[in-house]
Amino acid sequence: MESSKVIHAIYTDDDVLMAAVKDVRTAKYHIDEVFTPFPVHGLDKAMGLAPTRLAITAFIYGCIGLTVATVMMNFIMIEDWPQDIGGKPSFSYLENLPAFVPIMFELTVFFAAHLMVITFYLRSKIWPFKDAENPDPRTTDDHFLMEISVNNDNEDAITELLKTTGAVEINLVDKAH
Amino acid sequence: MYTLSNKLRTFSFALIILGFIGVVYGFMSSHKSLDEVKTMLATEAAHHGGGSHEVAQATHEVDPHEGHGNAMSHGEDTHADAAHGETAHAEADAHEHHGDAHAEHVQHQLANRPWSALYVAAFFFMMISLGVLAFYAIQIAAQAGWSPVLFRVMEGITAYLLPGAIIVLLIAVASGTIGHYNLFVWMDPEVVADDKLIQGKSGWLNIGWFAVRGLVFIAGWSTYRYFSRKFSIAQDNADDNSNFKKNFRISAGFLVFFIYSESIMSWDWIMSVDPHWYSTLFGWYVFASMFVSGITVIALIAVYLKSKGYLELVNDSHIHDLAKFMFGISVFWTYLWFSQFMLIWYSNIPEEVTYFITRIEDYNLPFFGMVVLNFLFPLLILMNSDYKRVPWFVVMAGVVILFGHYIDIFNMIMPATVGDRWSVGIPEISSILLFAGLFIFVVFTALTKAPLHAKRNPLMKESEHFHY
């Protein structure tokens, strides 16, 4: 297997990083990853990442939660054992609806929130005993790292380009697995 | 500078004239003699298959008396027996002379209709500009960075507050002085003479004190509006930020005054049409309604002015923010509507629950329909972030929200004044046209009085570049 090499360009300022991302994209090189210690506003747009669909999943999970609450209470309170509890009308779901609304609301929120968080964990591949994938510990504190995959032809060209973008450090890393 | 186009001026005058003719027609056609009412009822009874409807009417009329008797026995233990005896006697009387009493009751309801239609429409447009004034004061007191490009639009809308609020108060007082107590039964001395419950409240509910309170509120709101507008315009050509600071201080002060006066105003101008009924969160509920209507109108007028090329600095993100407020406050309104309804439905205490029983029985479609208009529709339309940036989506949602909140005010006033004799016809639609025309004329005239861009506001640069 051919060894795959990447270049790690390290920056110390998020504005410089943003400008560098734009330059690299203009030069039509592919940026594999960018590691930052905190969210950099607008970085996803500069990198051309597709927008997240997490909100859409949350809406669907909320609808599921609402359905669960409705089906559950309709079965328990109306169909299975319609008792007279304090004169509440348990003849149909609609007649006793106001009493069920707080639970319907809470379960909608519960499902939407929790299932969305779990979806986020799954899609981001994070869990308690996962090995950290940090290429350089400084990126958790005050450094920004851009990773660009290279082949033997364009290695020098990319290095030249990155030097002009204000990178404080440029390393060629062999990522052979 | 914005100039009022001739088209818009003619349009608003056409609305006013058309509305005025309809309102006059409503008043002319609503006064029926007792015989006419009896003939009408006889025809109706024949149509509805006679007896059952009459019986329903009779029980319906007795209901408040029963609740009333209960309430008194709770309040005054010593007089409880005597009072109850009186009520029972009155009921027997009512049954004996039921035919006449019922016809008189219906006659009064019919006469109330044009008054109520006028009052609902007047209040609806007044509350829009009051809601905008509160929103404006919040933006200034919170030093919001996104909204200064919209300040002049808000100031234009609040110009309607002074004439609008005076009209509402005039209609309310006139209904008890030149009218035949067509809106507020507590204004009728004959009703009060027989009603221990209203007698107990007459220290608060009497025409003189009612008018004074109303004038104090209007004076407070208008004074704030006058000075805030003055400082805002003075800031345009000032050398320092002293006007901005003054505006900040009076806005914070106004918000304190506003939340007290708005709460009391809602008891006076709306809740007292049902003087036997009370609810503690009513002030908040009315506030939510006026706040969301106000924000919606800011969005509609901003979209309109932008489409005419007058607000270049207002971008998608400003519309997006307004749409988020429309969405959020619609949900807040629903929360209060449901809280008020569910607490009363759940405990089902007779003297409280009559309020909702009359609404569910006689106003089923408007009562539940407005929840669809004010909650479900905005919830589904304005949830998507992309839709909130599309002007025609915001306009569509805004029109539905405004219609829904008109129905909301309709539901608060009509059941107490016209009861099951409601409908949406010439008196209601004409009143809306009349005040819509007046509102458009006053607001757009006020918009021509100052540049639409508030220069030298310290937060203006941030607002111009606002991006979400």
XYZ file of C-alpha atoms in Angstrom:
645
model
C 0.000 0.000 0.000
C 1.214 3.386 -0.925
C 1.973 5.515 2.090
C -0.474 8.400 2.487
C 1.044 11.646 3.543
C -0.566 14.735 4.971
C 0.639 18.215 5.702
C -0.168 19.756 9.075
C -0.197 23.526 8.946
C -0.395 25.158 12.344
C -1.789 28.649 12.994
C -2.101 30.708 16.155
C -4.963 32.994 15.160
C -8.454 32.119 13.976
C -8.614 35.051 11.521
C -5.372 33.910 9.876
C -6.765 30.384 9.774
C -9.941 31.545 8.045
C -7.943 33.438 5.421
C -5.711 30.394 4.923
C -8.718 28.097 4.465
C -10.055 30.427 1.794
C -6.663 30.562 0.019
C -6.266 26.793 0.029
C -9.775 26.325 -1.280
C -9.156 28.882 -4.029
C -6.036 26.921 -5.034
C -8.286 23.854 -5.260
C -6.482 21.701 -2.703
C -8.556 19.391 -0.560
C -8.655 20.177 3.156
C -9.108 16.938 5.119
C -9.673 18.373 8.573
C -9.323 21.517 10.623
C -8.709 21.188 14.367
C -9.549 24.192 16.555
C -9.703 24.702 20.327
C -13.085 26.477 20.067
C -15.841 27.014 17.484
C -14.651 29.443 14.804
C -17.682 31.299 13.469
C -18.058 30.816 9.713
C -15.390 28.112 9.379
C -17.884 25.539 8.098
C -19.013 27.929 5.370
C -15.418 28.779 4.415
C -14.603 25.075 4.173
C -17.739 24.446 2.136
C -19.185 21.859 4.530
C -22.785 20.767 3.953
C -25.270 22.166 6.497
C -26.243 19.886 9.373
C -29.533 17.991 9.249
C -29.638 17.491 13.018
C -32.600 19.898 13.389
C -34.636 17.839 10.915
C -33.990 14.660 12.891
C -35.016 16.477 16.074
C -38.346 17.442 14.485
C -38.973 13.816 13.517
C -38.041 12.585 17.008
C -40.436 15.144 18.497
C -43.249 13.818 16.326
C -42.421 10.289 17.511
C -42.517 11.453 21.134
C -45.901 13.087 20.619
C -47.232 9.881 19.068
C -45.869 7.741 21.902
C -47.501 9.989 24.514
C -50.837 10.010 22.709
C -50.991 6.281 22.027
C -49.840 5.443 25.550
C -52.368 7.605 27.364
C -55.183 6.764 24.983
C -54.649 3.069 25.708
C -54.161 3.408 29.470
C -56.714 6.071 30.357
C -59.415 5.610 27.713
C -59.354 2.089 26.252
C -57.910 -0.240 28.851
C -59.503 0.958 32.071
C -61.664 4.081 31.673
C -62.283 4.835 35.345
C -64.059 7.879 36.689
C -61.277 9.711 38.478
C -62.570 12.862 40.106
C -65.243 13.329 37.459
C -62.838 13.667 34.550
C -64.541 12.610 31.304
C -62.703 9.504 30.121
C -65.160 8.656 27.335
C -62.830 9.748 24.559
C -59.287 11.042 24.261
C -60.450 14.421 23.004
C -62.766 15.015 25.962
C -59.977 14.567 28.462
C -57.287 16.111 26.254
C -56.311 19.130 28.400
C -55.246 16.811 31.211
C -52.917 14.935 28.834
C -51.311 17.970 27.215
C -48.553 18.484 29.847
C -47.355 14.902 29.337
C -47.673 15.137 25.552
C -45.559 18.281 25.626
C -42.904 16.864 27.917
C -42.526 13.615 26.001
C -42.217 15.535 22.733
C -39.376 17.588 24.204
C -37.825 14.545 25.867
C -37.711 12.511 22.668
C -36.587 15.415 20.515
C -33.776 16.391 22.889
C -32.409 13.003 23.889
C -32.636 11.249 20.557
C -31.070 14.259 18.855
C -28.149 14.169 21.311
C -27.691 10.450 20.756
C -27.801 11.013 16.997
C -25.120 13.639 17.422
C -22.920 11.199 19.357
C -23.377 8.502 16.740
C -22.705 10.772 13.777
C -19.687 12.388 15.474
C -18.448 8.986 16.648
C -17.899 9.956 20.268
C -18.373 7.687 23.259
C -16.840 7.268 26.734
C -13.822 5.015 25.984
C -13.042 6.333 22.559
C -9.375 7.083 21.786
C -8.848 10.754 21.141
C -7.982 11.562 17.528
C -5.960 14.626 18.274
C -2.981 15.125 15.931
C -1.366 17.731 18.193
C -2.256 18.443 21.850
C -1.726 22.183 21.332
C -4.920 22.351 19.232
C -6.950 21.934 22.411
C -5.423 25.057 23.876
C -4.334 27.865 21.553
C -3.300 26.465 18.166
C -5.235 25.785 14.993
C -4.304 22.941 12.698
C -5.194 22.408 9.048
C -4.640 18.955 7.582
C -4.177 18.634 3.794
C -3.561 15.338 2.050
C -0.741 15.341 -0.466
C 0.837 13.130 -3.067
C 4.412 13.347 -4.277
C 3.608 15.788 -7.087
C 2.069 18.638 -5.185
C 3.882 18.392 -1.842
C 6.191 21.321 -2.532
C 3.513 23.451 -4.135
C 1.247 23.115 -1.102
C 4.088 23.846 1.293
C 4.927 26.986 -0.671
C 1.309 28.090 -0.606
C 0.934 27.449 3.131
C 4.049 29.444 3.882
C 2.401 32.502 2.345
C -0.762 32.065 4.458
C 0.913 32.793 7.765
C 1.352 29.267 9.108
C 3.717 29.187 12.083
C 4.655 25.560 11.503
C 4.327 23.199 8.527
C 4.929 19.478 9.061
C 4.827 16.604 6.638
C 3.312 13.619 8.420
C 3.246 10.055 7.254
C -0.142 8.621 8.026
C 0.505 5.075 6.921
C -1.798 2.703 8.717
C -37.320 60.305 3.545
C -40.403 58.249 2.924
C -43.229 59.869 1.013
C -46.795 58.652 1.304
C -47.893 57.532 -2.120
C -51.216 58.829 -3.391
C -52.327 55.260 -3.956
C -51.879 54.369 -0.300
C -53.585 57.570 0.839
C -56.586 56.916 -1.420
C -56.654 53.285 -0.299
C -56.764 54.234 3.382
C -59.469 56.852 2.794
C -61.491 54.319 0.818
C -61.242 51.885 3.733
C -62.297 54.566 6.211
C -65.301 55.691 4.136
C -66.401 52.152 3.316
C -66.000 51.127 6.943
C -67.806 54.190 8.223
C -70.821 53.541 5.971
C -70.923 49.933 7.161
C -70.674 50.943 10.819
C -73.513 53.453 10.438
C -75.577 50.773 8.683
C -74.793 48.402 11.569
C -76.083 50.875 14.141
C -79.185 51.721 12.053
C -80.179 48.094 11.552
C -79.522 46.795 15.049
C -82.332 48.537 16.933
C -85.312 46.284 16.715
C -88.602 46.668 18.549
C -89.686 43.989 21.017
C -92.363 42.743 18.603
C -89.865 42.378 15.803
C -87.605 40.348 18.076
C -90.519 38.118 19.130
C -91.444 37.455 15.499
C -87.820 36.668 14.772
C -87.606 34.246 17.706
C -90.848 32.530 16.693
C -89.503 31.970 13.171
C -86.251 30.665 14.591
C -88.045 28.322 16.991
C -90.031 26.897 14.088
C -86.819 26.311 12.181
C -85.015 24.663 15.067
C -87.929 22.381 15.884
C -89.335 24.374 18.812
C -89.028 23.154 22.406
C -85.464 21.931 22.730
C -83.940 25.276 21.820
C -86.164 27.166 24.241
C -85.251 24.812 27.063
C -81.581 25.172 26.302
C -82.017 28.948 26.421
C -83.812 28.795 29.763
C -81.175 26.660 31.485
C -78.512 28.815 29.974
C -80.035 31.909 31.496
C -80.458 30.387 34.923
C -76.829 29.266 35.059
C -75.251 32.603 36.014
C -77.810 33.044 38.774
C -76.819 29.738 40.287
C -73.135 30.522 40.140
C -73.953 33.901 41.586
C -75.873 32.393 44.508
C -72.969 30.073 45.296
C -70.462 32.860 45.188
C -72.514 34.943 47.599
C -72.956 32.169 50.108
C -69.182 31.815 50.110
C -68.657 35.528 50.541
C -71.316 36.563 53.039
C -72.278 33.772 55.368
C -74.830 35.764 57.334
C -76.777 36.877 54.291
C -76.421 33.619 52.448
C -79.902 32.295 53.139
C -81.698 35.522 52.380
C -79.721 36.021 49.222
C -80.384 32.534 48.036
C -84.093 32.957 48.682
C -84.081 36.110 46.562
C -82.319 34.380 43.725
C -84.784 31.507 43.794
C -87.621 34.010 43.716
C -86.076 35.794 40.789
C -85.781 32.494 38.961
C -89.452 31.718 39.496
C -90.257 35.195 38.169
C -88.070 34.643 35.163
C -89.948 31.461 34.319
C -93.366 33.125 34.599
C -92.537 36.017 32.314
C -90.081 34.005 30.364
C -91.397 34.933 26.930
C -90.956 38.684 27.415
C -87.742 38.484 29.404
C -86.155 36.274 26.779
C -87.188 38.572 23.946
C -85.856 41.593 25.829
C -82.600 39.774 26.454
C -82.238 38.983 22.751
C -83.225 42.542 21.832
C -80.414 43.869 23.983
C -77.940 41.409 22.494
C -78.858 42.512 18.974
C -78.435 46.169 19.918
C -75.013 45.363 21.403
C -73.629 43.913 18.214
C -72.490 47.085 16.364
C -71.032 48.474 19.608
C -69.069 45.307 20.245
C -67.931 45.033 16.640
C -66.639 48.610 16.789
C -65.001 48.058 20.162
C -63.245 44.818 19.152
C -61.794 46.411 16.002
C -60.791 49.611 17.837
C -59.091 47.639 20.581
C -57.368 45.336 18.103
C -55.620 48.166 16.241
C -54.868 50.045 19.461
C -53.236 46.961 20.952
C -51.002 46.546 17.904
C -49.433 49.948 18.458
C -49.267 49.408 22.229
C -47.522 46.085 21.640
C -45.053 47.791 19.320
C -44.398 50.500 21.919
C -43.557 47.825 24.494
C -41.319 46.037 21.997
C -39.594 49.318 21.131
C -38.965 50.121 24.784
C -37.553 46.637 25.347
C -35.199 46.997 22.373
C -33.891 50.295 23.744
C -33.653 49.160 27.370
C -31.925 45.923 26.322
C -29.613 47.891 23.978
C -30.336 45.404 21.229
C -27.756 45.538 18.474
C -29.912 44.220 15.644
C -33.001 46.415 15.772
C -31.968 50.105 15.439
C -32.544 50.007 11.660
C -36.189 49.270 12.464
C -36.659 51.962 15.131
C -38.300 54.462 12.784
C -40.750 51.826 11.580
C -41.679 51.093 15.202
C -42.000 54.796 15.990
C -44.302 55.156 12.998
C -46.577 52.366 14.215
C -46.758 53.763 17.752
C -48.061 57.058 16.333
C -51.461 55.361 16.206
C -51.436 54.731 19.959
C -52.723 58.117 21.121
C -55.708 58.435 18.747
C -56.367 54.685 18.911
C -56.426 54.466 22.697
C -58.593 57.578 23.018
C -61.080 56.043 20.564
C -61.213 52.816 22.591
C -61.808 54.699 25.825
C -64.430 56.918 24.163
C -66.343 53.909 22.817
C -66.199 52.259 26.244
C -67.469 55.349 28.072
C -70.004 56.219 25.356
C -71.523 52.742 25.590
C -72.440 53.563 29.177
C -73.461 57.194 28.705
C -75.066 57.695 25.287
C -75.579 53.980 24.612
C -77.726 51.580 26.597
C -74.901 49.871 28.480
C -74.016 47.919 25.363
C -70.573 46.742 26.435
C -70.236 46.784 30.202
C -73.191 45.609 32.285
C -71.640 47.066 35.426
C -72.332 50.521 33.965
C -76.085 49.843 34.119
C -77.466 51.062 37.483
C -80.481 48.733 37.182
C -78.263 45.679 36.838
C -76.036 46.783 39.709
C -79.082 47.347 41.950
C -79.940 43.622 41.754
C -76.413 42.300 41.711
C -74.575 41.919 45.025
C -71.458 40.717 43.247
C -71.101 43.839 41.096
C -72.069 46.026 44.063
C -69.075 44.603 45.869
C -66.840 45.634 42.976
C -68.400 49.037 42.345
C -65.604 50.764 44.254
C -63.418 49.865 41.287
C -65.984 49.453 38.511
C -67.711 52.828 38.169
C -67.685 55.027 35.092
C -65.859 57.999 36.623
C -62.960 56.028 38.056
C -62.867 53.843 34.931
C -62.446 56.931 32.724
C -59.811 58.445 35.019
C -57.778 55.237 35.022
C -58.029 55.031 31.253
C -56.843 58.620 30.862
C -53.908 58.035 33.215
C -52.780 55.011 31.190
C -53.135 56.806 27.866
C -51.277 59.821 29.258
C -48.453 57.618 30.543
C -48.034 55.698 27.298
C -48.277 58.787 25.092
C -45.865 60.787 27.217
C -43.261 58.056 26.913
C -43.919 57.770 23.206
C -43.624 61.545 22.728
C -40.301 61.886 24.543
C -38.776 58.710 23.177
C -39.535 59.824 19.637
C -38.217 63.301 20.426
C -34.910 61.968 21.796
C -34.598 59.518 18.924
C -34.899 62.304 16.351
C -32.707 64.682 18.362
C -30.001 61.998 18.386
C -29.823 62.193 14.581
C -28.130 65.603 14.668
C -26.562 65.548 18.124
C -22.842 65.837 18.944
C -22.917 63.390 21.849
C -24.971 60.451 23.103
C -26.961 62.266 25.782
C -30.259 61.739 23.937
C -29.524 58.048 23.612
C -28.882 57.813 27.349
C -32.055 59.719 28.184
C -34.004 57.412 25.909
C -32.510 54.396 27.663
C -33.552 55.721 31.086
C -37.117 56.612 30.177
C -37.558 53.295 28.369
C -36.586 51.353 31.460
C -38.980 53.493 33.511
C -41.746 53.100 30.958
C -41.492 49.313 31.025
C -42.219 49.324 34.749
C -45.218 51.622 34.233
C -46.309 49.604 31.216
C -46.557 46.238 32.886
C -48.738 47.656 35.691
C -50.888 49.797 33.418
C -51.284 47.066 30.795
C -52.434 44.605 33.417
C -54.984 47.005 34.880
C -56.047 48.108 31.390
C -56.823 44.504 30.503
C -59.033 44.123 33.603
C -60.798 47.378 32.804
C -61.201 47.317 29.059
C -61.642 43.599 28.509
C -62.156 41.472 31.615
C -64.857 43.754 33.055
C -67.239 42.883 30.204
C -67.729 39.750 32.325
C -67.863 41.370 35.762
C -68.721 38.083 37.516
C -65.590 36.405 36.243
C -61.918 36.918 36.974
C -58.601 35.343 36.088
C -55.194 36.221 37.490
C -53.095 35.683 34.378
C -55.465 37.669 32.182
C -53.128 40.682 31.941
C -50.300 38.497 30.678
C -52.591 36.778 28.255
C -53.733 40.075 26.703
C -50.114 41.248 26.699
C -48.972 38.179 24.740
C -51.710 38.818 22.211
C -50.765 42.476 21.716
C -47.041 41.744 21.692
C -47.191 39.140 18.949
C -49.588 41.252 16.859
C -47.283 44.250 17.260
C -44.163 42.336 16.205
C -46.051 40.899 13.242
C -47.055 44.360 12.076
C -43.439 45.582 12.382
C -42.403 42.693 10.135
C -45.203 43.331 7.622
C -44.486 47.061 7.358
C -40.726 46.473 7.172
C -41.217 43.964 4.347
C -43.537 46.413 2.571
C -41.178 49.396 2.890
C -38.208 47.273 1.856
C -40.059 46.068 -1.224
C -40.620 49.740 -2.129
C -36.887 50.377 -1.721
C -37.046 52.550 1.405
C -35.175 50.284 3.829
C -31.991 49.214 2.054
C -30.270 48.499 5.348
C -32.839 45.983 6.481
C -31.589 42.569 5.371
C -32.789 38.979 5.545
C -31.381 38.580 9.024
C -33.558 41.375 10.447
C -36.646 39.768 8.933
C -35.419 36.432 10.277
C -35.168 37.887 13.793
C -38.657 39.373 13.626
C -39.995 36.042 12.366
C -38.304 34.291 15.291
C -40.080 36.683 17.648
C -43.384 36.029 15.862
C -42.804 32.312 16.296
C -41.675 32.482 19.914
C -44.367 34.854 21.137
C -47.048 32.858 19.310
C -45.978 29.866 21.363
C -45.928 32.052 24.489
C -49.492 33.206 23.753
C -50.562 29.582 23.380
C -48.895 28.702 26.652
C -50.890 31.385 28.465
C -54.116 30.557 26.603
C -53.753 26.919 27.545
C -52.703 27.635 31.131
C -55.761 29.787 31.666
C -58.068 27.288 29.987
C -56.644 24.132 31.521
C -56.576 25.397 35.111
C -60.224 26.408 34.904
C -61.297 23.296 32.974
C -59.497 21.007 35.405
C -60.928 22.386 38.631
C -64.313 23.101 37.020
C -65.457 25.599 39.666
C -68.921 26.787 38.538
C -68.390 30.545 38.882
C -65.165 30.396 36.864
C -66.018 27.785 34.297
C -69.111 29.523 32.864
C -66.664 31.749 30.992
C -65.379 28.831 28.948
C -68.689 26.963 28.751
C -70.338 29.860 26.907
C -67.322 30.073 24.606
C -67.190 26.374 23.819
C -70.938 26.059 23.325
C -71.648 29.253 21.388
C -68.231 30.073 19.895
C -66.834 26.641 19.194
C -65.204 27.367 15.841
C -63.706 30.788 16.710
C -62.559 29.574 20.137
C -60.682 26.500 18.928
C -60.044 27.859 15.443
C -57.895 30.650 16.868
C -55.615 28.057 18.484
C -54.994 26.630 15.034
C -54.412 30.108 13.562
C -52.297 31.436 16.410
C -50.356 28.318 17.304
C -50.400 25.425 14.875
C -50.007 27.488 11.716
C -47.095 29.703 12.886
C -45.512 26.682 14.579
C -45.314 24.693 11.376
C -44.647 27.598 8.975
C -42.065 29.504 10.993
C -40.142 26.584 12.485
C -37.854 26.220 9.487
C -34.923 28.608 9.596
C -34.894 29.119 5.810
C -38.595 29.998 5.630
C -38.100 32.801 8.154
C -35.903 34.609 5.636
C -38.420 34.438 2.788
C -40.551 37.612 2.794
C -43.705 36.073 1.401
C -43.629 33.292 3.992
C -43.337 35.884 6.751
C -46.159 37.941 5.221
C -48.408 34.895 4.899
C -47.747 33.793 8.476
C -48.202 37.411 9.630
C -51.612 37.782 8.009
C -52.788 34.547 9.610
C -51.430 35.585 13.023
C -53.160 38.969 12.824
C -56.449 37.368 11.809
C -56.083 34.888 14.660
C -55.530 37.621 17.213
C -58.519 39.589 15.945
C -60.538 36.426 16.616
C -58.899 36.285 20.045
C -60.216 39.746 20.974
C -63.542 38.835 19.367
C -63.732 35.806 21.679
C -63.006 37.927 24.724
C -65.658 40.591 24.089
C -68.501 39.091 22.067
C -69.714 36.267 24.345
C -70.334 38.815 27.117
C -72.201 41.296 24.939
C -74.014 39.525 22.104
C -73.843 35.952 23.402
C -75.018 33.382 20.897
C -76.271 36.152 18.570
C -72.806 36.602 17.074
C -71.839 36.446 13.489
C -69.212 37.972 11.268
C -71.088 40.310 8.977
C -71.310 43.934 7.934
C -70.833 45.502 11.413
C -67.696 43.453 12.158
C -66.036 43.712 8.757
C -66.847 47.418 8.392
C -65.371 48.166 11.805
C -62.170 46.385 10.807
C -62.036 48.354 7.533
C -62.663 51.638 9.337
C -59.855 51.185 11.846
C -57.529 49.509 9.343
C -57.877 52.582 7.128
C -57.268 54.922 10.040
C -54.305 52.837 11.201
C -52.696 52.780 7.753
C -53.214 56.509 7.289
C -51.836 57.523 10.694
C -48.899 55.099 10.612
C -47.726 55.882 7.100
C -48.180 59.607 7.612
C -46.014 59.357 10.730
C -43.383 57.475 8.702
C -43.026 60.495 6.375
C -42.220 62.808 9.291
C -38.656 61.640 9.933
C -35.892 59.873 7.979
C -36.336 56.105 8.089
C -32.740 55.682 9.135
C -31.918 56.725 12.704
C -28.475 58.242 12.263
C -25.914 58.450 15.079
C -27.562 55.800 17.167
C -24.506 54.247 18.867
C -25.722 50.765 17.965
C -26.594 51.602 14.374
C -23.383 50.330 12.803
C -23.853 46.964 14.477
C -27.433 46.873 13.297
C -26.518 47.719 9.694
C -24.074 44.822 9.581
C -26.300 42.501 11.520
C -25.981 39.037 10.175
C -27.412 35.859 11.550
